[in-house]
Short mmCIF file of C-alpha atoms in Angstrom, two decimals:
data_model
loop_
_atom_site.label_atom_id
_atom_site.label_comp_id
_atom_site.label_asym_id
_atom_site.label_seq_id
_atom_site.Cartn_x
_atom_site.Cartn_y
_atom_site.Cartn_z
CA MET J 126 9.77 -9.15 -21.57
CA ASP J 127 11.45 -6.07 -23.01
CA PHE J 128 11.49 -3.65 -20.06
CA GLY J 129 12.03 -0.66 -22.31
CA ASN J 130 9.16 -1.50 -24.63
CA ALA J 131 5.85 0.20 -23.85
CA ASP J 132 3.88 -2.48 -25.69
CA SER J 133 5.38 -5.20 -23.49
CA TRP J 134 4.51 -3.27 -20.33
CA GLY J 135 1.06 -2.42 -21.62
CA ALA J 136 0.27 -6.13 -21.99
CA ALA J 137 1.77 -7.11 -18.63
CA ILE J 138 0.83 -4.25 -16.29
CA TYR J 139 -2.56 -5.74 -15.41
CA PHE J 140 -0.88 -8.95 -14.21
CA TRP J 141 1.66 -7.06 -12.10
CA ILE J 142 -0.76 -4.81 -10.25
CA ILE J 143 -2.66 -7.33 -8.12
CA PRO J 144 0.26 -9.36 -6.66
CA VAL J 145 2.44 -6.27 -6.11
CA VAL J 146 -0.25 -4.16 -4.42
CA LEU J 147 -1.39 -7.15 -2.34
CA GLY J 148 2.18 -7.87 -1.28
CA ASP J 149 2.73 -4.26 -0.30
CA ALA J 150 -0.02 -4.63 2.33
CA ILE J 151 2.33 -6.81 4.43
CA PHE J 152 5.75 -5.79 3.14
CA PRO J 153 5.81 -2.03 2.38
CA PRO J 154 9.18 -2.03 0.54
CA ILE J 155 7.43 -3.74 -2.39
CA PRO J 156 7.13 -0.91 -4.95
CA SER J 157 3.37 -0.90 -5.45
CA GLU J 158 3.28 2.86 -5.99
CA MET J 159 5.74 2.56 -8.87
CA VAL J 160 3.67 -0.13 -10.57
CA VAL J 161 0.41 1.84 -10.24
CA ILE J 162 2.03 5.09 -11.42
CA THR J 163 3.53 3.19 -14.36
CA GLY J 164 0.03 1.98 -15.19
CA GLY J 165 -1.12 5.60 -15.27
CA ALA J 166 1.78 6.62 -17.49
CA LEU J 167 1.05 3.75 -19.88
CA SER J 168 -2.58 4.86 -19.98
CA ALA J 169 -1.51 8.35 -21.02
CA ASP J 170 0.49 6.71 -23.81
CA GLY J 171 -2.53 4.69 -24.93
CA ARG J 172 -0.96 1.39 -23.90
CA ALA J 173 -3.34 0.58 -21.02
CA ASN J 174 -6.88 1.35 -19.90
CA VAL J 175 -6.78 3.96 -17.14
CA PHE J 176 -10.05 2.81 -15.57
CA LEU J 177 -8.99 -0.85 -15.47
CA VAL J 178 -5.63 0.08 -13.96
CA GLY J 179 -7.39 2.13 -11.29
CA ALA J 180 -9.98 -0.56 -10.55
CA LEU J 181 -7.41 -3.35 -10.20
CA SER J 182 -5.22 -1.17 -7.97
CA ALA J 183 -8.13 -0.24 -5.69
CA VAL J 184 -9.40 -3.82 -5.37
CA ALA J 185 -5.92 -5.18 -4.63
CA SER J 186 -5.28 -2.44 -2.05
CA TRP J 187 -8.59 -3.15 -0.29
CA ALA J 188 -7.99 -6.92 -0.31
CA GLY J 189 -4.50 -6.54 1.14
CA ASP J 190 -5.77 -4.28 3.91
CA MET J 191 -8.49 -6.78 4.80
CA VAL J 192 -5.96 -9.63 5.01
CA VAL J 193 -3.80 -7.72 7.50
CA PHE J 194 -6.84 -6.49 9.45
CA GLN J 195 -8.32 -9.98 9.82
CA LEU J 196 -4.92 -11.46 10.68
CA PHE J 197 -4.67 -9.20 13.73
CA LYS J 198 -8.37 -9.03 14.59
CA ARG J 199 -8.51 -12.81 14.87
CA ARG J 200 -5.24 -12.85 16.82
CA LEU J 201 -3.55 -14.99 14.18
CA SER J 202 -0.41 -12.88 13.87
CA HIS J 203 1.51 -15.48 15.89
CA VAL J 204 1.28 -17.72 12.82
CA LEU J 205 3.93 -15.50 11.23
CA ASP J 206 6.38 -16.46 13.98
CA ARG J 207 6.60 -20.03 12.71
CA TRP J 208 8.98 -18.99 9.97
CA ARG J 209 12.07 -16.82 9.95
CA TRP J 210 10.68 -14.60 7.19
CA GLY J 211 7.42 -14.36 9.13
CA ARG J 212 9.19 -13.16 12.27
CA LYS J 213 10.88 -10.46 10.21
CA VAL J 214 7.52 -9.41 8.79
CA HIS J 215 5.99 -9.40 12.29
CA HIS J 216 8.80 -7.21 13.63
CA GLY J 217 8.34 -4.93 10.62
CA ILE J 218 4.64 -4.57 11.37
CA HIS J 219 5.36 -3.51 14.96
CA ALA J 220 7.98 -1.06 13.72
CA ALA J 221 5.53 0.38 11.20
CA ILE J 222 2.88 0.85 13.89
CA ALA J 223 5.36 2.56 16.19
CA LYS J 224 6.55 4.86 13.41
CA ALA J 225 3.17 5.78 11.96
CA GLY J 226 1.45 6.27 15.30
CA ARG J 227 -1.27 4.51 17.21
CA SER J 228 -4.42 5.87 15.62
CA SER J 229 -6.99 3.40 14.35
CA THR J 230 -9.73 5.96 13.69
CA TYR J 231 -11.73 5.84 10.50
CA GLY J 232 -9.98 8.95 9.22
CA ALA J 233 -6.59 7.32 9.74
CA ILE J 234 -7.74 4.15 7.95
CA ILE J 235 -8.55 6.26 4.91
CA GLY J 236 -5.64 8.68 4.99
CA ALA J 237 -2.65 6.89 6.52
CA ARG J 238 -2.05 4.85 3.35
CA PHE J 239 -0.59 7.97 1.76
CA ILE J 240 2.43 7.94 4.11
CA PRO J 241 5.21 5.31 4.06
CA GLY J 242 4.18 2.27 6.11
CA GLY J 243 0.90 3.89 7.09
CA ARG J 244 -1.31 1.38 5.30
CA LEU J 245 0.22 -1.61 7.07
CA ALA J 246 0.34 0.12 10.46
CA THR J 247 -3.26 1.28 10.44
CA SER J 248 -4.65 -2.05 9.19
CA ALA J 249 -2.82 -3.96 11.93
CA ALA J 250 -3.67 -1.42 14.63
CA SER J 251 -7.34 -1.48 13.64
CA GLY J 252 -7.43 -5.26 13.92
CA ILE J 253 -5.80 -5.20 17.34
CA ALA J 254 -8.16 -2.45 18.51
CA ASP J 255 -11.21 -4.50 17.42
CA VAL J 256 -12.51 -1.91 14.99
CA SER J 257 -15.70 -3.24 13.41
CA ALA J 258 -15.06 -5.29 10.29
CA ARG J 259 -17.78 -3.46 8.38
CA GLY J 260 -16.48 -0.02 9.32
CA PHE J 261 -12.92 -0.96 8.47
CA SER J 262 -13.96 -2.51 5.16
CA LEU J 263 -15.88 0.59 4.10
CA CYS J 264 -13.07 2.97 5.08
CA ALA J 265 -10.39 0.75 3.55
CA GLY J 266 -12.44 0.62 0.35
CA LEU J 267 -12.80 4.40 0.21
CA GLY J 268 -9.13 4.85 1.00
CA ALA J 269 -8.17 2.32 -1.68
CA VAL J 270 -10.18 4.18 -4.31
CA LEU J 271 -8.62 7.52 -3.34
CA TRP J 272 -5.11 6.02 -3.22
CA ALA J 273 -5.48 4.31 -6.60
CA SER J 274 -7.00 7.43 -8.17
CA TRP J 275 -4.16 9.60 -6.85
CA LEU J 276 -1.36 7.34 -8.13
CA VAL J 277 -2.95 6.51 -11.48
CA GLY J 278 -3.75 10.20 -11.94
CA LEU J 279 -0.18 11.13 -11.06
CA GLY J 280 1.19 8.74 -13.66
CA TYR J 281 -1.34 9.86 -16.24
CA PHE J 282 -0.62 13.53 -15.60
CA THR J 283 3.16 13.19 -15.83
CA GLY J 284 2.81 11.06 -18.95
CA SER J 285 0.50 13.57 -20.62
CA ALA J 286 2.42 16.65 -19.51
CA THR J 287 5.98 15.54 -20.25
CA LYS J 288 5.41 13.45 -23.42
CA LEU J 289 8.46 11.46 -22.34
CA PRO J 290 8.78 7.66 -22.66
CA PHE J 291 6.53 5.89 -20.17
CA TRP J 292 9.42 4.82 -17.94
CA ALA J 293 10.68 8.39 -17.62
CA SER J 294 7.20 9.67 -16.83
CA SER J 295 6.84 6.90 -14.25
CA LEU J 296 10.09 7.90 -12.52
CA ILE J 297 9.02 11.55 -12.41
CA GLY J 298 5.66 10.51 -10.95
CA VAL J 299 7.34 8.32 -8.33
CA VAL J 300 9.67 11.14 -7.26
CA LEU J 301 6.74 13.55 -6.97
CA GLY J 302 4.76 10.97 -5.00
CA LEU J 303 7.66 10.30 -2.63
CA VAL J 304 8.22 14.00 -1.98
CA ILE J 305 4.55 14.65 -1.29
CA GLY J 306 4.21 11.46 0.78
CA ALA J 307 7.29 12.33 2.85
CA ALA J 308 5.92 15.82 3.51
CA VAL J 309 2.57 14.39 4.63
CA GLY J 310 4.36 11.78 6.73
CA ILE J 311 6.39 14.42 8.57
CA ILE J 312 3.26 16.43 9.35
CA VAL J 313 1.26 13.40 10.49
CA THR J 314 3.94 11.75 12.62
CA ARG J 315 4.66 15.01 14.42
CA ARG J 316 1.03 15.19 15.46
CA ARG J 317 0.78 11.59 16.59
CA GLY J 318 2.37 9.68 19.40
CA THR J 319 4.99 7.16 18.41
CA ARG J 320 4.12 4.52 20.95
CA SER J 321 2.76 1.31 19.47
CA PRO J 322 -0.88 0.72 20.41
CA VAL J 323 -0.46 -3.03 20.69
CA ASP J 324 -0.73 -4.97 23.90
CA GLU J 325 0.34 -7.96 21.86
CA PRO J 326 3.95 -8.83 22.72
CA ALA J 327 6.45 -8.27 19.99
CA PRO J 328 7.46 -11.50 18.22
CA GLY J 329 10.18 -13.39 19.98
CA GLU J 330 9.29 -12.08 23.44
#
């Protein structure tokens, strides 16, 4: 694959979106935002279908949230502790919950995905707090649609406005998204407590 060729990315972006966005549900450092924004930038360049990019991103985001939610709702998180990588992921989940706050309200389920680590933290906290599966699914679905629309729109806007190569537009969109996300994160975390809501012992205890 030629990483500088828009045609190559246009053909491959659909196959990247689902695994990357799904993986981001458990391991936030995976750059799902960059992939979705790139899809928007490619759409502005006529190399991808903006509606398909948005739909795949939303579905993958919802599915990833449901996996994390069910993992903690069914008290299966201890399964992660069987492997070294799983213990690291489990520790990371607890750290994300502590950083993002303890809210598992429906508003947080929808909105927390816009701050770093918020999607993982809220999905896990909601499972631990026994939020109804139907309520979580509906809110996660709405949040996924809003999240996907925001990122695809950001990539499409930067691509249309700058007329730069898709990769440059993607980088500009990512920077804008990070700045806005960091600002929202500062506001939200200042208003929330930082104590983890879990009664579940941290892995290794």
